[in-house]
Coordinates of C-alpha atoms and ligand atoms in Angstrom, one line a residue:
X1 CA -27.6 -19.5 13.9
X2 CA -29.1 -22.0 11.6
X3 CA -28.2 -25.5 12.7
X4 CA -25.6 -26.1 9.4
X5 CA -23.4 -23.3 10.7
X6 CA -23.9 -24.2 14.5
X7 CA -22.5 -27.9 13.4
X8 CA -19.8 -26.4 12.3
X9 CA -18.9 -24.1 14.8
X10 CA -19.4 -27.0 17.1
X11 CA -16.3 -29.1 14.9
X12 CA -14.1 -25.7 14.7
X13 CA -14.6 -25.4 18.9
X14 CA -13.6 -29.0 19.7
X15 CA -10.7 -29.2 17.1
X16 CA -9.0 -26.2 17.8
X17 CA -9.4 -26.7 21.8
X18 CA -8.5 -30.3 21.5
X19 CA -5.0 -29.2 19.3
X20 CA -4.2 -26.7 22.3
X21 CA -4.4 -29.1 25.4
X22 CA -2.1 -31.9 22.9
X23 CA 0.4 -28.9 22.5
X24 CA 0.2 -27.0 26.0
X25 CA -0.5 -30.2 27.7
X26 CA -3.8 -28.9 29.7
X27 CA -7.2 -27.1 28.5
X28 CA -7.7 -23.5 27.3
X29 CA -9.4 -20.8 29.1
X30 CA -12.0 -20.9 25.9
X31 CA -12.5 -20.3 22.3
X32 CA -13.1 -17.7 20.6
X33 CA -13.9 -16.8 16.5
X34 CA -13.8 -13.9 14.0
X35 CA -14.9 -14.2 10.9
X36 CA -13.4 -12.9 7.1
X37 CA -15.0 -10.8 5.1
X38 CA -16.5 -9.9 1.2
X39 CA -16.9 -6.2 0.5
X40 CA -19.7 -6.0 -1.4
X41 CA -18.8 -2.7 -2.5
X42 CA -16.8 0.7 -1.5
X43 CA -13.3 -0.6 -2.4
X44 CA -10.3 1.7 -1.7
X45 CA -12.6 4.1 -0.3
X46 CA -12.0 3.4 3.5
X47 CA -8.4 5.2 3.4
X48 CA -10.1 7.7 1.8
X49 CA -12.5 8.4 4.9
X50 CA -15.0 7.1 2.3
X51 CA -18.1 4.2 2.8
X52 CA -17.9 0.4 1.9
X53 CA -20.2 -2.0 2.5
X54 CA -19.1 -5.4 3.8
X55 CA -20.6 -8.4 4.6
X56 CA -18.8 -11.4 7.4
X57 CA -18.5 -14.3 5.7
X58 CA -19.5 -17.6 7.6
X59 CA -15.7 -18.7 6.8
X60 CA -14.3 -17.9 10.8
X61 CA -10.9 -18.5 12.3
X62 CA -11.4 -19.8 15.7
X63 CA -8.4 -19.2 18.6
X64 CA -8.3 -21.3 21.6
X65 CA -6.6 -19.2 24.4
X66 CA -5.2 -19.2 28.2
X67 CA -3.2 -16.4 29.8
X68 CA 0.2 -17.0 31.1
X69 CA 1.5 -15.3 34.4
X70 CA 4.4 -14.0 33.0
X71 CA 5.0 -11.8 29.2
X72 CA 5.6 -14.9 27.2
X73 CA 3.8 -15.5 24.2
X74 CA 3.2 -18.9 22.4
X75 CA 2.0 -19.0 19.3
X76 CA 0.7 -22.3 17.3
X77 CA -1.6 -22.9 14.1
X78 CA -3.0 -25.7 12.9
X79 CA -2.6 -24.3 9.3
X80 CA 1.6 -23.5 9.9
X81 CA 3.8 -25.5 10.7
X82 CA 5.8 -22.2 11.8
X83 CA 5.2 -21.6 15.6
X84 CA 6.0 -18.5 17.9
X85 CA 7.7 -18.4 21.5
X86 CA 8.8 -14.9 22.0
X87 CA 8.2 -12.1 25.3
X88 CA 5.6 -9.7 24.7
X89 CA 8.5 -6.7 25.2
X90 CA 10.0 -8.2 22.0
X91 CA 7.4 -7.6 19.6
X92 CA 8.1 -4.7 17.2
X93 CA 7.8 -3.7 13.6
X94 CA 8.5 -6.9 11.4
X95 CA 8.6 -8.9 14.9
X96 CA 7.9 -11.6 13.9
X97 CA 7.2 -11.8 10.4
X98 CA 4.6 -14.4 9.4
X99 CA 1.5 -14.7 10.6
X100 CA 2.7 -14.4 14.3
X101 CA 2.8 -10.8 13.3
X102 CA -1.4 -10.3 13.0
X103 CA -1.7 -12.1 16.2
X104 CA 1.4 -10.7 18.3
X105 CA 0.5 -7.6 16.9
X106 CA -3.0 -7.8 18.6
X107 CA -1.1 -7.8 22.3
X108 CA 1.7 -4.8 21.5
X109 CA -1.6 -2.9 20.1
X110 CA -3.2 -3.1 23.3
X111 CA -0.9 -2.4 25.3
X112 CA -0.5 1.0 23.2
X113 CA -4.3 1.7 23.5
X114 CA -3.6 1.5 27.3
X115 CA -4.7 -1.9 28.1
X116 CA -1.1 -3.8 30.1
X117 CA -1.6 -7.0 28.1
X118 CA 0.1 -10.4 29.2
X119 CA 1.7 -13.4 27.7
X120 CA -0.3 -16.0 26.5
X121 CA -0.5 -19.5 24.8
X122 CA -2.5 -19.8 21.8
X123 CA -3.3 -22.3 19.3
X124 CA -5.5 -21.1 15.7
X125 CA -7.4 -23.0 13.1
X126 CA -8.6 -20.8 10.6
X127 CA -10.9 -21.4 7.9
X128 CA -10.6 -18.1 6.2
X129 CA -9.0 -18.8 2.6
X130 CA -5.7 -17.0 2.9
X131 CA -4.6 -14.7 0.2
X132 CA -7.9 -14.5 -1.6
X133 CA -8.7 -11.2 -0.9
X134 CA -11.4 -12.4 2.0
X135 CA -9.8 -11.0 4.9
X136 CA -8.0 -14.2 6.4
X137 CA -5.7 -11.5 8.2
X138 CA -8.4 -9.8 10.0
X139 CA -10.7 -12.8 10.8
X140 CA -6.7 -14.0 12.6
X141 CA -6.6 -10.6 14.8
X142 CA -9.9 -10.2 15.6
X143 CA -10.4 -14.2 16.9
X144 CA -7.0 -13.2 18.9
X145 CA -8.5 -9.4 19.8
X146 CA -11.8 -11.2 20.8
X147 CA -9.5 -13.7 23.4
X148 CA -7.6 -11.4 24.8
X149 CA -10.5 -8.6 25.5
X150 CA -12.4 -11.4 27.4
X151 CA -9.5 -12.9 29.4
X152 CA -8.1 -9.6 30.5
X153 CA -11.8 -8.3 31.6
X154 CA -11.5 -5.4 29.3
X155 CA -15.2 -6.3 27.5
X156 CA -14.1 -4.9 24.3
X157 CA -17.1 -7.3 22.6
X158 CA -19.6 -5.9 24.8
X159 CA -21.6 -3.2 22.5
X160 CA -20.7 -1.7 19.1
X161 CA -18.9 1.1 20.6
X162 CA -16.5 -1.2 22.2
X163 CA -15.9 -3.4 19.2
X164 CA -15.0 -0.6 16.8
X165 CA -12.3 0.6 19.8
X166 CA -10.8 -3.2 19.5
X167 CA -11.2 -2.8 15.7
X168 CA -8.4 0.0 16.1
X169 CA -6.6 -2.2 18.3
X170 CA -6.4 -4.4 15.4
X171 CA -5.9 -1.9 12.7
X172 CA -3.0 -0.7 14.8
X173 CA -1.3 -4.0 15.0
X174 CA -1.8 -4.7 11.0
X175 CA -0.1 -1.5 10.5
X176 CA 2.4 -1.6 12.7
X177 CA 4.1 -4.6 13.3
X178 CA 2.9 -6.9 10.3
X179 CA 3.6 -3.5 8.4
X180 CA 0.6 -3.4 5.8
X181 CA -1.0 0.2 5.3
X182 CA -4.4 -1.0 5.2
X183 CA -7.7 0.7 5.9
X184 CA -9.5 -0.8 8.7
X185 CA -12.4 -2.3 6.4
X186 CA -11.5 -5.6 7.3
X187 CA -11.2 -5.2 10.8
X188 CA -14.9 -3.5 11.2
X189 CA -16.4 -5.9 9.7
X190 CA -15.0 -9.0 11.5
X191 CA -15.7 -7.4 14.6
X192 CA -19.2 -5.6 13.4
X193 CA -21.3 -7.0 11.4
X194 CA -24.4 -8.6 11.9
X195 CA -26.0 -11.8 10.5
X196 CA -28.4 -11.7 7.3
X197 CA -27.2 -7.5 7.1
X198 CA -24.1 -6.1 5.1
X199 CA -22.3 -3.0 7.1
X200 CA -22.7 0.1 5.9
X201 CA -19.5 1.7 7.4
X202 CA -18.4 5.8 7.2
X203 CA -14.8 5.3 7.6
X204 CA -14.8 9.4 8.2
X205 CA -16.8 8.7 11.8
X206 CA -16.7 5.3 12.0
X207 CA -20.0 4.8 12.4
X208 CA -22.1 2.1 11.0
X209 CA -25.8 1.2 9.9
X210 CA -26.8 -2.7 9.4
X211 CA -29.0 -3.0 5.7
X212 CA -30.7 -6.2 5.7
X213 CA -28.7 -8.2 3.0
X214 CA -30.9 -12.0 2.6
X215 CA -30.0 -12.8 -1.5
X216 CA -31.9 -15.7 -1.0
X217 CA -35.0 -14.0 -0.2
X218 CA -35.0 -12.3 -3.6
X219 CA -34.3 -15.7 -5.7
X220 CA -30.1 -14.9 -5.6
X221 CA -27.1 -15.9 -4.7
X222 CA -23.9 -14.5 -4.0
X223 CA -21.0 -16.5 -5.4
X224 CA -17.4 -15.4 -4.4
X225 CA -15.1 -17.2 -7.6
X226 CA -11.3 -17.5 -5.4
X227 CA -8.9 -17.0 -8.4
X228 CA -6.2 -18.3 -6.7
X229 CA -3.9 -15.5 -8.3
X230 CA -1.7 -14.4 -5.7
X231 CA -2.7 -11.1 -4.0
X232 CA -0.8 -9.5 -1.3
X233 CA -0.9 -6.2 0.5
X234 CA 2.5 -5.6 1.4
X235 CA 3.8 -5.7 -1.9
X236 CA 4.2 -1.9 -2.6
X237 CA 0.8 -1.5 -5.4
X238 CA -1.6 -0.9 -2.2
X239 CA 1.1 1.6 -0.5
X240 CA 1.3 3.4 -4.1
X241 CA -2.7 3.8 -4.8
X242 CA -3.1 5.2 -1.1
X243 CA -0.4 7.3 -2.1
X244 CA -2.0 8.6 -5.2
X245 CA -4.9 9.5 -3.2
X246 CA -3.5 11.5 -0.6
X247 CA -1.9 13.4 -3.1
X248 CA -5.2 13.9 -5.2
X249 CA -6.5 15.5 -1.9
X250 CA -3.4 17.5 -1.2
X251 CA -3.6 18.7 -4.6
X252 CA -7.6 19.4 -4.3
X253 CA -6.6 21.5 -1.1
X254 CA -9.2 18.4 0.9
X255 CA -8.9 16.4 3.9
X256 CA -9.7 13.5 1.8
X257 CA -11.4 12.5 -1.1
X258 CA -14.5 11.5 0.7
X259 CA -14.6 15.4 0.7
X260 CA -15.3 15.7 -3.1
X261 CA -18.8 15.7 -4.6
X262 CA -19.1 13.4 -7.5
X263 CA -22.1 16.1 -8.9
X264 CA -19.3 17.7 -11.5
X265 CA -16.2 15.3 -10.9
X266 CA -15.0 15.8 -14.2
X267 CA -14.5 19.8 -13.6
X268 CA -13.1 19.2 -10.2
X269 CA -10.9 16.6 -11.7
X270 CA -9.1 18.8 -14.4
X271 CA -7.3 20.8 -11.6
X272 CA -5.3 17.3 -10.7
X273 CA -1.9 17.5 -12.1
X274 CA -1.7 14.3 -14.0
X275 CA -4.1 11.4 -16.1
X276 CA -2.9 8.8 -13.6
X277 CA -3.9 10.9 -10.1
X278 CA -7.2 12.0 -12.1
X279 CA -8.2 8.3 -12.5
X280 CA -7.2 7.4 -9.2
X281 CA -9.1 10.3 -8.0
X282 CA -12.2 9.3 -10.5
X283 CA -12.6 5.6 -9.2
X284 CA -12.6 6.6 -5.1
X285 CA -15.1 9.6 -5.6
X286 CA -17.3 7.3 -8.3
X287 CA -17.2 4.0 -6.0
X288 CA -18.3 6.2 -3.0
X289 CA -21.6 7.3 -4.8
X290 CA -22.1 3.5 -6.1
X291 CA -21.8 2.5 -2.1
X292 CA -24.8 5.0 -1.7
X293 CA -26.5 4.0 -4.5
X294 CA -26.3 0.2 -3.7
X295 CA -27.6 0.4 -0.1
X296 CA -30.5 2.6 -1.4
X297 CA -31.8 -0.5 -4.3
X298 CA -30.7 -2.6 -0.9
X299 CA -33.2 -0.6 1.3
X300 CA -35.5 -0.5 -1.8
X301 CA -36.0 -4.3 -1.9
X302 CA -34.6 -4.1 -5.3
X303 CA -31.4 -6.3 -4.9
X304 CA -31.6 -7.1 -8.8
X305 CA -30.6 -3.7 -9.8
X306 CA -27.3 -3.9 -7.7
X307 CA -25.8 -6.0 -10.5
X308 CA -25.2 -3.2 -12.8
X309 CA -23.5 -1.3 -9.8
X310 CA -21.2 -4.2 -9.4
X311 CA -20.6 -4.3 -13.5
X312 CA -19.7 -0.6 -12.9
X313 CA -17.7 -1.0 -9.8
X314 CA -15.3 -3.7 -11.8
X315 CA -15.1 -1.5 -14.8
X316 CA -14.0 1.7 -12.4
X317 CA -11.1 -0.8 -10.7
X318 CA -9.8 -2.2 -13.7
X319 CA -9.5 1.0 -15.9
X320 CA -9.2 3.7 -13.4
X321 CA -7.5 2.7 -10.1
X322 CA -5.9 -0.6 -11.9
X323 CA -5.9 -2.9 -9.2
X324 CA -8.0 -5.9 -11.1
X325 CA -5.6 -8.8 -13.0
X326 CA -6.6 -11.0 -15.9
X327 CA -7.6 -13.9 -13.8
X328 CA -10.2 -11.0 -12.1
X329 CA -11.2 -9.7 -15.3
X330 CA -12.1 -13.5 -17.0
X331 CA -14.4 -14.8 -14.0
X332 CA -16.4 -10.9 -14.3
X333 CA -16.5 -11.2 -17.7
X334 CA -18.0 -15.2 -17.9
X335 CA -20.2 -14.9 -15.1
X336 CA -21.8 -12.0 -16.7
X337 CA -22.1 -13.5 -19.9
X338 CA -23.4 -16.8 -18.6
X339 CA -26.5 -14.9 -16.2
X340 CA -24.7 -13.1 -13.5
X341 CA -26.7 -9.9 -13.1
X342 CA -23.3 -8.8 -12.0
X343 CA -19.8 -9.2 -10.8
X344 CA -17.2 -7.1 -9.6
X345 CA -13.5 -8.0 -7.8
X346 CA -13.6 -7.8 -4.0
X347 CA -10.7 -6.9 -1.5
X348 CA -7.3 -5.0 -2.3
X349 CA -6.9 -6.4 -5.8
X350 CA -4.3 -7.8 -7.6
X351 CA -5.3 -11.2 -7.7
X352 CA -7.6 -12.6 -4.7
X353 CA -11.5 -13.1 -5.5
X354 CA -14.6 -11.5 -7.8
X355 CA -18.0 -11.5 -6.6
X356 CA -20.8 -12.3 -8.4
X357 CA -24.9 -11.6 -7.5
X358 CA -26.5 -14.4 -9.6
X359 CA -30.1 -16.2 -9.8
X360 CA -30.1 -19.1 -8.3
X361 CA -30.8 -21.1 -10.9
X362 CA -28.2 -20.0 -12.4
X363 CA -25.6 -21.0 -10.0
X364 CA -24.6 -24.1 -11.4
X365 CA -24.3 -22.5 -15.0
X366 CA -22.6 -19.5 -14.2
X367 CA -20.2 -21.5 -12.1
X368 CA -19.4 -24.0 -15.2
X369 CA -18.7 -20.8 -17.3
X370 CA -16.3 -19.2 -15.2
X371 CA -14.1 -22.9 -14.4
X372 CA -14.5 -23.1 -18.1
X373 CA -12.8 -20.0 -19.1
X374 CA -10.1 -20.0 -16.4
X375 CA -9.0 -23.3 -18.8
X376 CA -9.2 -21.6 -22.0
X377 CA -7.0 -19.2 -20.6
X378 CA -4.4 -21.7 -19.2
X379 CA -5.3 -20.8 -15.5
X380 CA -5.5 -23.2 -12.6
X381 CA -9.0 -24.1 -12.0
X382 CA -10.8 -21.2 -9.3
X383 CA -12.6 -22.0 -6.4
X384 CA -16.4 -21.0 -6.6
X385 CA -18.7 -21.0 -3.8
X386 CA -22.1 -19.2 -2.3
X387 CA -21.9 -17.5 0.6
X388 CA -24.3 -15.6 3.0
X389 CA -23.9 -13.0 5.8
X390 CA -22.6 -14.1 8.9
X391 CA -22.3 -12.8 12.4
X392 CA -19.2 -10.8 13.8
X393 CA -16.7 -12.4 16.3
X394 CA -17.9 -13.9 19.8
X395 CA -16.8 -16.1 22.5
X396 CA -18.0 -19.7 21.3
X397 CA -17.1 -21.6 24.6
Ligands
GLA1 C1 -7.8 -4.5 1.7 C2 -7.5 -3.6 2.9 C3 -8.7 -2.8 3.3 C4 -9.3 -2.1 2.0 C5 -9.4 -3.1 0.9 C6 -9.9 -2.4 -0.4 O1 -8.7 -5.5 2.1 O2 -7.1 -4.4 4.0 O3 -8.4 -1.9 4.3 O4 -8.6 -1.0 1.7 O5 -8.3 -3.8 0.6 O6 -11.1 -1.9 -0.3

């Protein structure tokens, strides 16, 4: 870990531990972090039993833990002033609502992978922008997933194998009691990924392969501009696009749409009963190949040439599967026209953040460009920021 990050995994641990023992009046058994994440690319195509291609972000959410004797659970965050004290057997769809749900949610979804679970008192500090799009949810069950795996013995951190079984666990518990019909992206690559590598995960098999991702190393950068537009996946538009989907495969007589070859697409997609299911249709079956064809320019050393994917990738989201927003669309279009080699929205959609690959010597320019524009178009300012790839969730002490 470079000694930046390690700093500041050293504040996280102290803070978050020292807010536990001032709330539950004695230390915690340890701490433990999970970070967000940016998909690079393969949006909407991991419901779709398609491939994306994620990267952690060094952004982390960090739980300090402790195992009660009994099935009481007690929830606290140093980002909500909303706290949790409820018995394990209570927990149930939209119980509780909040973010008690992604962590509580965590302990009923063990317990229905097979794992008897116990209560537990907990205290989180998360450093994960929430609502932008960069996984703050997942980064929130995985750091609890993490805790309870190691306080219960089960080792679910110990190998890969074991991590994408506790990535379930938390897939399970975001479906099912915080109610949001995601895909299990998120969840992968909080508890995957490696440092310095984006994730190349097949969400039919769940396997994964590591391609070395280093921007730096080819004179880049990857910004992430936050737009700060709201963006929420319980809302009904990410229910209704899965939706679409499923139908496009029913209609296609496929399992999925990870089933459909993109060699003659537009043949395959005249048997689709309406425009609307055919663009849907278009975008997953498109974005797929451009997953495929950014990890081979990745594996080519030719990280340059993934800009135009990305250009492509934004243009497929905003016109096809119509999940991008103007805010989205602004900070694409003036980091590309101010020396982003390219940009695309990350995440669900509707709101939350872009991405953008950029020279670094660019940065500060492209960065002016895109505050600049959000002005002119009467938004609030965005937040803009470089990021790298950072490692998966771990024990920190
Ligand atoms: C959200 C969901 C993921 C995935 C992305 C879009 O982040 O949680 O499962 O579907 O949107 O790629």
């Amino acid at each position: 870990m470079p000694s930046e990050s390690r700093e500041a995994s050293r504040s996280l641990r102290s803070s978050v531990a020292q807010a536990f023992s001032e709330v539950f009046g004695s230390e915690p058994s340890g701490v433990w972090s999970a970070p967000g994440r940016v998909n690079l690319i393969g949006e909407h195509t991991d419901y779709n039993a398609g491939l994306c291609l994620p990267i952690a972000l060094p952004h982390r959410t960090s739980a300090a833990a402790r195992l009660r004797p009994n099935r009481r659970l007690r929830l606290h965050s140093l980002q909500s002033s909303e706290s949790y004290d409820l018995e394990l057997d209570d927990i149930r769809p939209g119980n509780p609502s909040g973010w008690g749900a992604y962590a509580a949610g965590v302990l009923w979804a063990l317990e229905a992978a097979g794992h008897p679970a116990q209560g537990l008192d907990l205290m989180v500090d998360g450093h994960v922008p929430v609502g932008a799009g960069l996984s703050s949810s997942a980064a929130l069950e995985c750091a609890v997933a993490a805790a309870v795996s190691d306080l219960l013995g089960l080792a679910l951190l110990s190998d890969d194998r074991a991590r994408a079984a506790l990535a379930s666990v938390c897939v399970n518990a975001e479906n099912t009691i915080a109610m949001a019909p995601t895909g299990g992206l998120d969840q992968a690559a909080s508890l995957r990924c490696q440092e310095a590598h984006a994730l190349l995960l097949d969400c039919r098999d769940g396997s994964v392969q590591h391609v070395p991702f280093d921007p730096s190393a080819h004179g880049l950068a990857l910004l992430v501009m936050n737009t700060l537009a709201k963006h929420s996946l319980v809302d009904g538009q990410y229910e209704q696009r899965r939706a679409s989907c499923e139908e496009a495969a029913r209609q296609l007589g496929v399992l999925s749409l990870r089933e459909v070859p993109v060699e003659g697409l537009d043949l395959t997609l005249d048997r689709l009963s309406d425009n609307r299911i055919r663009a849907r249709a278009r975008h997953v079956v498109t974005e797929i190949d451009r997953v495929r064809q950014t990890v081979t320019l990745l594996r080519a050393g030719r990280m340059s040439d993934v800009g135009s994917v990305f250009n492509t990738s934004h243009a497929s989201m905003r016109d096809d599967f119509e999940i991008s927003c103007a805010e989205l669309d602004v900070a694409v279009e003036a980091a590309t026209a101010h020396g982003a080699l390219g940009a695309r929205m990350t995440g669900g959609g509707f709101g939350g953040s872009a991405i953008a690959l950029v020279p670094t010597r660019s940065t500060a320019e492209v960065t002016s460009a895109v505050i600049h524009a959000f002005a002119d178009n009467g938004f609030g300012a965005p937040d803009i920021f470089a990021v790298t790839a950072g490692g998966s969730a771990r024990r920190e002490s």
